[in-house]
mmCIF file of C-alpha atoms in Angstrom:
data_model
loop_
_atom_site.group_PDB
_atom_site.id
_atom_site.type_symbol
_atom_site.label_atom_id
_atom_site.label_comp_id
_atom_site.label_asym_id
_atom_site.label_seq_id
_atom_site.Cartn_x
_atom_site.Cartn_y
_atom_site.Cartn_z
ATOM 1 C CA UNK A 13 0.287 0.146 -0.126
ATOM 2 C CA UNK A 14 1.138 3.174 -0.777
ATOM 3 C CA UNK A 15 1.575 6.129 1.084
ATOM 4 C CA UNK A 16 -1.502 8.414 1.921
ATOM 5 C CA UNK A 17 -1.189 11.105 4.375
ATOM 6 C CA UNK A 18 -4.950 11.072 4.545
ATOM 7 C CA UNK A 19 -4.868 7.579 6.152
ATOM 8 C CA UNK A 20 -1.090 7.580 7.862
ATOM 9 C CA UNK A 21 -0.683 10.720 9.160
ATOM 10 C CA UNK A 22 -1.433 10.453 13.317
ATOM 11 C CA UNK A 23 -4.633 12.351 14.021
ATOM 12 C CA UNK A 24 -3.593 15.670 16.240
ATOM 13 C CA UNK A 25 -4.775 16.136 19.931
ATOM 14 C CA UNK A 26 -3.776 19.287 20.172
ATOM 15 C CA UNK A 27 -7.404 21.731 20.008
ATOM 16 C CA UNK A 28 -7.503 23.978 16.415
ATOM 17 C CA UNK A 29 -6.649 26.888 16.869
ATOM 18 C CA UNK A 30 -5.251 27.021 19.952
ATOM 19 C CA UNK A 31 -2.433 29.181 21.147
ATOM 20 C CA UNK A 32 -0.079 26.699 23.369
ATOM 21 C CA UNK A 33 2.128 29.293 24.633
ATOM 22 C CA UNK A 34 -0.497 31.335 25.899
ATOM 23 C CA UNK A 35 -1.180 31.520 29.915
ATOM 24 C CA UNK A 36 -3.273 28.394 30.652
ATOM 25 C CA UNK A 37 -3.211 25.742 32.598
ATOM 26 C CA UNK A 38 -3.157 21.745 31.039
ATOM 27 C CA UNK A 39 -3.706 18.450 31.890
ATOM 28 C CA UNK A 40 -1.152 16.393 31.093
ATOM 29 C CA UNK A 41 -0.136 12.234 30.856
ATOM 30 C CA UNK A 42 3.134 11.054 29.870
ATOM 31 C CA UNK A 43 3.672 7.681 28.896
ATOM 32 C CA UNK A 44 6.664 5.588 29.449
ATOM 33 C CA UNK A 45 7.970 4.309 26.108
ATOM 34 C CA UNK A 46 6.183 1.100 25.855
ATOM 35 C CA UNK A 47 4.193 1.611 28.929
ATOM 36 C CA UNK A 48 6.826 -0.344 30.862
ATOM 37 C CA UNK A 49 7.084 -0.078 34.587
ATOM 38 C CA UNK A 50 10.161 1.680 35.050
ATOM 39 C CA UNK A 51 9.411 4.019 37.412
ATOM 40 C CA UNK A 52 8.184 1.855 40.956
ATOM 41 C CA UNK A 53 5.181 -0.108 41.795
ATOM 42 C CA UNK A 54 1.886 0.161 43.514
ATOM 43 C CA UNK A 55 1.947 -0.682 46.975
ATOM 44 C CA UNK A 56 -1.640 -0.577 49.155
ATOM 45 C CA UNK A 57 -2.964 2.268 46.774
ATOM 46 C CA UNK A 58 -0.148 4.453 47.260
ATOM 47 C CA UNK A 59 2.908 4.710 44.443
ATOM 48 C CA UNK A 60 6.309 4.124 45.972
ATOM 49 C CA UNK A 61 8.844 5.326 43.258
ATOM 50 C CA UNK A 62 12.077 3.199 42.550
ATOM 51 C CA UNK A 63 15.265 5.340 41.694
ATOM 52 C CA UNK A 64 14.292 6.037 37.881
ATOM 53 C CA UNK A 65 11.154 6.870 39.705
ATOM 54 C CA UNK A 66 12.576 9.334 42.214
ATOM 55 C CA UNK A 67 14.792 11.073 38.549
ATOM 56 C CA UNK A 68 11.666 11.056 37.064
ATOM 57 C CA UNK A 69 10.077 13.356 39.619
ATOM 58 C CA UNK A 70 13.028 15.227 40.341
ATOM 59 C CA UNK A 71 12.931 16.104 37.040
ATOM 60 C CA UNK A 72 9.830 17.128 36.575
ATOM 61 C CA UNK A 73 9.768 19.575 39.662
ATOM 62 C CA UNK A 74 12.925 21.277 37.910
ATOM 63 C CA UNK A 75 10.926 22.679 35.480
ATOM 64 C CA UNK A 76 9.223 24.815 37.470
ATOM 65 C CA UNK A 77 12.588 25.887 39.006
ATOM 66 C CA UNK A 78 14.426 26.330 35.494
ATOM 67 C CA UNK A 79 11.025 27.275 33.424
ATOM 68 C CA UNK A 80 9.598 30.707 35.987
ATOM 69 C CA UNK A 81 6.529 30.968 33.724
ATOM 70 C CA UNK A 82 5.639 27.648 34.441
ATOM 71 C CA UNK A 83 4.176 26.727 37.892
ATOM 72 C CA UNK A 84 3.577 23.109 38.846
ATOM 73 C CA UNK A 85 0.183 21.789 40.512
ATOM 74 C CA UNK A 86 -1.288 18.079 41.144
ATOM 75 C CA UNK A 87 0.844 15.252 39.899
ATOM 76 C CA UNK A 88 1.662 11.921 40.128
ATOM 77 C CA UNK A 89 4.292 9.474 38.711
ATOM 78 C CA UNK A 90 2.486 6.227 38.307
ATOM 79 C CA UNK A 91 4.647 2.928 37.903
ATOM 80 C CA UNK A 92 4.297 4.072 33.636
ATOM 81 C CA UNK A 93 3.299 7.173 33.544
ATOM 82 C CA UNK A 94 3.340 10.591 34.700
ATOM 83 C CA UNK A 95 -0.204 12.643 35.280
ATOM 84 C CA UNK A 96 0.463 16.338 36.007
ATOM 85 C CA UNK A 97 -1.228 19.330 36.161
ATOM 86 C CA UNK A 98 1.109 22.550 34.284
ATOM 87 C CA UNK A 99 0.569 26.400 34.083
ATOM 88 C CA UNK A 100 1.812 28.953 31.537
ATOM 89 C CA UNK A 101 1.580 31.865 32.890
ATOM 90 C CA UNK A 102 3.288 35.338 32.249
ATOM 91 C CA UNK A 103 6.473 35.162 33.865
ATOM 92 C CA UNK A 104 7.466 38.160 36.856
ATOM 93 C CA UNK A 105 9.952 35.834 38.243
ATOM 94 C CA UNK A 106 13.438 36.245 38.011
ATOM 95 C CA UNK A 107 16.303 34.798 39.508
ATOM 96 C CA UNK A 108 19.347 36.255 40.112
ATOM 97 C CA UNK A 109 20.738 39.726 38.261
ATOM 98 C CA UNK A 110 18.551 40.334 35.505
ATOM 99 C CA UNK A 111 17.036 36.185 35.830
ATOM 100 C CA UNK A 112 20.428 35.681 33.797
ATOM 101 C CA UNK A 113 22.497 34.477 37.089
ATOM 102 C CA UNK A 114 22.927 30.412 37.582
ATOM 103 C CA UNK A 115 21.395 28.660 39.526
ATOM 104 C CA UNK A 116 22.983 27.150 42.803
ATOM 105 C CA UNK A 117 22.940 23.808 40.732
ATOM 106 C CA UNK A 118 25.448 25.686 38.336
ATOM 107 C CA UNK A 119 22.791 24.890 35.927
ATOM 108 C CA UNK A 120 21.612 27.900 33.631
ATOM 109 C CA UNK A 121 18.227 29.012 34.075
ATOM 110 C CA UNK A 122 16.608 29.062 30.866
ATOM 111 C CA UNK A 123 16.098 32.130 28.912
ATOM 112 C CA UNK A 124 13.667 31.370 25.993
ATOM 113 C CA UNK A 125 10.178 31.952 26.134
ATOM 114 C CA UNK A 126 7.852 28.880 26.002
ATOM 115 C CA UNK A 127 7.335 28.073 22.544
ATOM 116 C CA UNK A 128 4.276 25.757 23.417
ATOM 117 C CA UNK A 129 3.318 23.189 25.830
ATOM 118 C CA UNK A 130 4.952 20.984 23.650
ATOM 119 C CA UNK A 131 8.600 22.788 24.156
ATOM 120 C CA UNK A 132 7.950 22.066 27.612
ATOM 121 C CA UNK A 133 7.204 18.701 27.623
ATOM 122 C CA UNK A 134 9.932 17.752 25.469
ATOM 123 C CA UNK A 135 12.187 19.737 27.546
ATOM 124 C CA UNK A 136 10.835 17.690 30.791
ATOM 125 C CA UNK A 137 11.213 14.187 28.552
ATOM 126 C CA UNK A 138 14.734 15.509 27.529
ATOM 127 C CA UNK A 139 16.023 15.977 31.120
ATOM 128 C CA UNK A 140 14.146 12.768 32.591
ATOM 129 C CA UNK A 141 15.700 10.988 30.050
ATOM 130 C CA UNK A 142 19.372 12.050 29.814
ATOM 131 C CA UNK A 143 19.866 11.221 33.609
ATOM 132 C CA UNK A 144 17.815 8.357 33.497
ATOM 133 C CA UNK A 145 19.934 6.910 30.900
ATOM 134 C CA UNK A 146 22.855 7.860 32.866
ATOM 135 C CA UNK A 147 21.944 6.453 36.193
ATOM 136 C CA UNK A 148 20.705 3.149 34.068
ATOM 137 C CA UNK A 149 23.718 2.881 31.520
ATOM 138 C CA UNK A 150 21.207 2.386 28.744
ATOM 139 C CA UNK A 151 22.338 5.606 26.844
ATOM 140 C CA UNK A 152 20.057 6.371 23.900
ATOM 141 C CA UNK A 153 17.251 4.192 25.398
ATOM 142 C CA UNK A 154 13.811 5.434 24.799
ATOM 143 C CA UNK A 155 11.983 6.339 28.234
ATOM 144 C CA UNK A 156 8.987 7.846 26.721
ATOM 145 C CA UNK A 157 6.578 7.544 24.547
ATOM 146 C CA UNK A 158 6.794 9.503 21.582
ATOM 147 C CA UNK A 159 3.410 12.103 22.203
ATOM 148 C CA UNK A 160 1.385 12.865 25.380
ATOM 149 C CA UNK A 161 -1.938 13.466 26.328
ATOM 150 C CA UNK A 162 -3.325 16.976 27.194
ATOM 151 C CA UNK A 163 -6.199 18.585 28.305
ATOM 152 C CA UNK A 164 -6.658 22.352 28.282
ATOM 153 C CA UNK A 165 -8.090 22.985 31.857
ATOM 154 C CA UNK A 166 -11.286 24.794 31.774
ATOM 155 C CA UNK A 167 -12.368 26.445 34.748
ATOM 156 C CA UNK A 168 -12.226 26.004 38.370
ATOM 157 C CA UNK A 169 -14.559 23.161 38.451
ATOM 158 C CA UNK A 170 -12.744 21.486 35.655
ATOM 159 C CA UNK A 171 -9.603 21.955 38.114
ATOM 160 C CA UNK A 172 -10.591 20.656 40.790
ATOM 161 C CA UNK A 173 -12.117 17.719 39.256
ATOM 162 C CA UNK A 174 -8.210 16.478 37.347
ATOM 163 C CA UNK A 175 -6.560 17.193 40.749
ATOM 164 C CA UNK A 176 -8.834 14.942 42.348
ATOM 165 C CA UNK A 177 -8.766 11.978 39.530
ATOM 166 C CA UNK A 178 -4.806 12.902 40.334
ATOM 167 C CA UNK A 179 -4.765 12.094 43.781
ATOM 168 C CA UNK A 180 -7.264 9.123 43.070
ATOM 169 C CA UNK A 181 -5.245 7.281 40.708
ATOM 170 C CA UNK A 182 -2.760 5.132 42.188
ATOM 171 C CA UNK A 183 -6.020 3.864 44.739
ATOM 172 C CA UNK A 184 -7.151 3.007 40.930
ATOM 173 C CA UNK A 185 -4.044 1.393 39.844
ATOM 174 C CA UNK A 186 -5.970 -1.494 39.213
ATOM 175 C CA UNK A 187 -8.270 -0.595 37.220
ATOM 176 C CA UNK A 188 -6.373 2.226 35.180
ATOM 177 C CA UNK A 189 -6.403 2.245 31.101
ATOM 178 C CA UNK A 190 -1.757 2.179 30.953
ATOM 179 C CA UNK A 191 -1.503 -0.863 33.800
ATOM 180 C CA UNK A 192 -0.268 -3.680 31.836
ATOM 181 C CA UNK A 193 -1.700 -6.393 33.997
ATOM 182 C CA UNK A 194 -5.200 -4.797 33.947
ATOM 183 C CA UNK A 195 -6.463 -7.993 31.811
ATOM 184 C CA UNK A 196 -10.042 -6.870 31.508
ATOM 185 C CA UNK A 197 -8.864 -4.893 28.934
ATOM 186 C CA UNK A 198 -7.646 -7.924 27.179
ATOM 187 C CA UNK A 199 -11.030 -10.424 27.424
ATOM 188 C CA UNK A 200 -13.296 -8.778 24.709
#
């Protein structure tokens, strides 16, 4: 069969016409490559992160430090995915002289404005992948699936509903669509 872009082009999950650089809140889900349970396990309704999960957690929280225009809200690192609320806001925060001084860790503060939610997620994935692959001695190996799920949060009711969903996610792991051991989806 010949390539037909109408058939073979993956459908974008992005809202047509929406400017993903404007200040607003998003709910994102980012899956591990192959939905492998790289980051830990769920025991008694709580997530128990392993070393790789702690590295992913560290990189997610670091996003807010190196990107002053980003505010993180509720999030959870699950065994094979991350759910989080991320807000792009107009930045008035600065670090150091003229927002150009290096951070205490020696890392430079990122100076470019956010181009899009996609660029923020790509930056997180890249940083987390580098740290995780250094830790497990697997340079160049994929850690994350190519894309991610996003939902534009449309008000306080939506925000609170999503916060609760994230908080409840570990307790619902047995029924989670990302749980590779949920046999209810494999038996029609």
